[in-house]
Amino acid sequence: MNVNLELTDHCNLRCTMCSQSLRDEAHGEPHRFMPFQTWVAGIAGLAGLRDVTLCPHWLGEPTLHPEFDRFAEYAFKENTNNRRFRHFKVHTNAVILPEERARLLLRLATSPHMADDTFLAIHFSIDAFSPAAYAAVKGADRCDVVYRNVERFLTLRAEARRPVVHLAFVVQDGNHHEVSSFVDHWTGRLRAAGRAPVLTAEWPPMDQDAIYLRRWNTGDQAHADRLHAEACSAVGLNATDRPAGAF
């Protein structure tokens, strides 16, 4: 069971492929941050549920919450013997991932008294190789910061088994020409860190680092599917037909 307890619906980017960038109120009301006591109640409410995968994200960027570190630490403190959740995963754009936070997340991944694969994965939404393409599709000049943050995280993770890392690239008009450079760069970084990443056009596995070339969901889906197929072909990957209802 996937449970999304959204820490905030604020975001620090304006990605062209994300509905968050198309409206000022993600849920039809002003953006907000979750109060800590709501998080406490939410974690307590997981008791008795089976095989919960907890994710502190939905439409916003979770690391924007001013108490993100406190929330994450509390969740793991309450999870002795996996009594609250079986797995935990984070989706982030990695703009706010300083070394201290990276070290905290890696420490949580080795928390005692719970399964060693509890902290399942971190999904980094990167979507570009060059600063120009990043600014075009993400709406801000943060490419160098993101690359530095993710590369440092990979170095700090070293030989740790968890969390696995997914590096995502939504193929679209503003970045499709950079797919090969993106794949080459991150394949090299992951191999240098001792990992053998899988390259995938579908949702990545939860037991292995992955470079994920994701389909763009848009009004002209036939165009998006062509871009995706061409980009996948350029790196030797066969894009499967789009499943009905695919996300």
mmCIF file of N, CA, C and O in Angstrom, residues 129 147 151 154 167 179-200 209-213 235:
data_model
loop_
_atom_site.group_PDB
_atom_site.id
_atom_site.type_symbol
_atom_site.label_atom_id
_atom_site.label_comp_id
_atom_site.label_asym_id
_atom_site.label_seq_id
_atom_site.Cartn_x
_atom_site.Cartn_y
_atom_site.Cartn_z
ATOM 1 N N PHE A 129 20.524 17.864 -19.173
ATOM 2 C CA PHE A 129 21.976 17.740 -19.029
ATOM 3 C C PHE A 129 22.642 19.105 -18.960
ATOM 4 O O PHE A 129 23.468 19.353 -18.092
ATOM 5 N N TYR A 147 23.226 18.924 -10.052
ATOM 6 C CA TYR A 147 24.255 17.937 -10.394
ATOM 7 C C TYR A 147 25.260 17.787 -9.255
ATOM 8 O O TYR A 147 25.667 16.667 -8.906
ATOM 9 N N GLU A 151 25.592 14.211 -7.284
ATOM 10 C CA GLU A 151 26.896 13.557 -7.354
ATOM 11 C C GLU A 151 27.512 13.398 -5.964
ATOM 12 O O GLU A 151 28.117 12.357 -5.658
ATOM 13 N N LEU A 154 25.811 10.454 -4.245
ATOM 14 C CA LEU A 154 26.325 9.174 -4.721
ATOM 15 C C LEU A 154 27.672 8.848 -4.081
ATOM 16 O O LEU A 154 27.937 7.692 -3.721
ATOM 17 N N LEU A 167 17.406 8.171 -11.374
ATOM 18 C CA LEU A 167 17.702 9.455 -12.012
ATOM 19 C C LEU A 167 16.748 9.612 -13.195
ATOM 20 O O LEU A 167 16.874 8.910 -14.199
ATOM 21 N N VAL A 179 19.374 13.467 -24.360
ATOM 22 C CA VAL A 179 19.218 12.166 -23.707
ATOM 23 C C VAL A 179 20.532 11.390 -23.664
ATOM 24 O O VAL A 179 20.918 10.840 -22.623
ATOM 25 N N SER A 180 21.243 11.321 -24.779
ATOM 26 C CA SER A 180 22.490 10.550 -24.816
ATOM 27 C C SER A 180 23.515 11.104 -23.840
ATOM 28 O O SER A 180 24.186 10.340 -23.129
ATOM 29 N N SER A 181 23.645 12.423 -23.778
ATOM 30 C CA SER A 181 24.600 13.039 -22.851
ATOM 31 C C SER A 181 24.209 12.765 -21.401
ATOM 32 O O SER A 181 25.062 12.482 -20.554
ATOM 33 N N PHE A 182 22.926 12.841 -21.113
ATOM 34 C CA PHE A 182 22.427 12.563 -19.768
ATOM 35 C C PHE A 182 22.734 11.125 -19.364
ATOM 36 O O PHE A 182 23.266 10.863 -18.277
ATOM 37 N N VAL A 183 22.420 10.187 -20.253
ATOM 38 C CA VAL A 183 22.651 8.775 -19.957
ATOM 39 C C VAL A 183 24.135 8.493 -19.782
ATOM 40 O O VAL A 183 24.550 7.803 -18.844
ATOM 41 N N ASP A 184 24.963 9.032 -20.667
ATOM 42 C CA ASP A 184 26.411 8.801 -20.561
ATOM 43 C C ASP A 184 26.963 9.351 -19.260
ATOM 44 O O ASP A 184 27.776 8.701 -18.578
ATOM 45 N N HIS A 185 26.541 10.566 -18.906
ATOM 46 C CA HIS A 185 27.057 11.203 -17.696
ATOM 47 C C HIS A 185 26.726 10.386 -16.455
ATOM 48 O O HIS A 185 27.612 10.058 -15.652
ATOM 49 N N TRP A 186 25.443 10.035 -16.301
ATOM 50 C CA TRP A 186 25.034 9.377 -15.061
ATOM 51 C C TRP A 186 25.417 7.899 -15.036
ATOM 52 O O TRP A 186 25.681 7.347 -13.960
ATOM 53 N N THR A 187 25.520 7.276 -16.201
ATOM 54 C CA THR A 187 26.055 5.915 -16.223
ATOM 55 C C THR A 187 27.487 5.918 -15.714
ATOM 56 O O THR A 187 27.874 5.059 -14.905
ATOM 57 N N GLY A 188 28.278 6.895 -16.175
ATOM 58 C CA GLY A 188 29.658 6.997 -15.713
ATOM 59 C C GLY A 188 29.754 7.275 -14.234
ATOM 60 O O GLY A 188 30.577 6.666 -13.522
ATOM 61 N N ARG A 189 28.911 8.163 -13.711
ATOM 62 C CA ARG A 189 28.952 8.492 -12.282
ATOM 63 C C ARG A 189 28.548 7.299 -11.427
ATOM 64 O O ARG A 189 29.138 7.025 -10.381
ATOM 65 N N LEU A 190 27.529 6.576 -11.854
ATOM 66 C CA LEU A 190 27.070 5.425 -11.075
ATOM 67 C C LEU A 190 28.087 4.290 -11.112
ATOM 68 O O LEU A 190 28.357 3.637 -10.099
ATOM 69 N N ARG A 191 28.680 4.058 -12.257
ATOM 70 C CA ARG A 191 29.705 3.019 -12.342
ATOM 71 C C ARG A 191 30.926 3.380 -11.503
ATOM 72 O O ARG A 191 31.538 2.516 -10.864
ATOM 73 N N ALA A 192 31.274 4.659 -11.494
ATOM 74 C CA ALA A 192 32.399 5.095 -10.670
ATOM 75 C C ALA A 192 32.109 4.877 -9.186
ATOM 76 O O ALA A 192 33.032 4.696 -8.383
ATOM 77 N N ALA A 193 30.826 4.884 -8.829
ATOM 78 C CA ALA A 193 30.418 4.646 -7.445
ATOM 79 C C ALA A 193 30.208 3.157 -7.163
ATOM 80 O O ALA A 193 29.703 2.789 -6.104
ATOM 81 N N GLY A 194 30.566 2.308 -8.136
ATOM 82 C CA GLY A 194 30.466 0.871 -7.926
ATOM 83 C C GLY A 194 29.108 0.279 -8.205
ATOM 84 O O GLY A 194 28.823 -0.839 -7.771
ATOM 85 N N ARG A 195 28.271 0.992 -8.933
ATOM 86 C CA ARG A 195 26.922 0.504 -9.231
ATOM 87 C C ARG A 195 26.820 0.123 -10.706
ATOM 88 O O ARG A 195 27.523 0.668 -11.550
ATOM 89 N N ALA A 196 25.897 -0.788 -10.989
ATOM 90 C CA ALA A 196 25.602 -1.187 -12.361
ATOM 91 C C ALA A 196 24.161 -0.777 -12.651
ATOM 92 O O ALA A 196 23.227 -1.556 -12.435
ATOM 93 N N PRO A 197 23.943 0.445 -13.109
ATOM 94 C CA PRO A 197 22.566 0.937 -13.259
ATOM 95 C C PRO A 197 21.834 0.277 -14.419
ATOM 96 O O PRO A 197 22.438 -0.130 -15.418
ATOM 97 N N VAL A 198 20.532 0.194 -14.280
ATOM 98 C CA VAL A 198 19.685 -0.254 -15.368
ATOM 99 C C VAL A 198 19.143 0.982 -16.077
ATOM 100 O O VAL A 198 18.856 2.005 -15.443
ATOM 101 N N LEU A 199 19.054 0.909 -17.395
ATOM 102 C CA LEU A 199 18.446 1.965 -18.193
ATOM 103 C C LEU A 199 17.051 1.505 -18.560
ATOM 104 O O LEU A 199 16.873 0.421 -19.129
ATOM 105 N N THR A 200 16.047 2.308 -18.240
ATOM 106 C CA THR A 200 14.672 1.854 -18.421
ATOM 107 C C THR A 200 13.779 2.968 -18.961
ATOM 108 O O THR A 200 14.005 4.152 -18.684
ATOM 109 N N ASP A 209 19.882 0.720 -8.824
ATOM 110 C CA ASP A 209 19.972 2.076 -9.347
ATOM 111 C C ASP A 209 19.503 2.084 -10.803
ATOM 112 O O ASP A 209 19.718 1.121 -11.547
ATOM 113 N N ALA A 210 18.879 3.197 -11.208
ATOM 114 C CA ALA A 210 18.310 3.236 -12.552
ATOM 115 C C ALA A 210 18.368 4.640 -13.135
ATOM 116 O O ALA A 210 18.290 5.639 -12.410
ATOM 117 N N ILE A 211 18.510 4.688 -14.448
ATOM 118 C CA ILE A 211 18.336 5.908 -15.230
ATOM 119 C C ILE A 211 17.019 5.725 -15.980
ATOM 120 O O ILE A 211 16.857 4.781 -16.757
ATOM 121 N N TYR A 212 16.092 6.602 -15.704
ATOM 122 C CA TYR A 212 14.701 6.418 -16.126
ATOM 123 C C TYR A 212 14.324 7.476 -17.168
ATOM 124 O O TYR A 212 14.221 8.660 -16.848
ATOM 125 N N LEU A 213 14.122 7.039 -18.403
ATOM 126 C CA LEU A 213 13.655 7.924 -19.471
ATOM 127 C C LEU A 213 12.140 7.842 -19.505
ATOM 128 O O LEU A 213 11.558 6.878 -20.000
ATOM 129 N N VAL A 235 19.732 5.662 -27.443
ATOM 130 C CA VAL A 235 20.600 5.073 -26.413
ATOM 131 C C VAL A 235 20.435 3.558 -26.346
ATOM 132 O O VAL A 235 20.801 2.921 -25.349
#
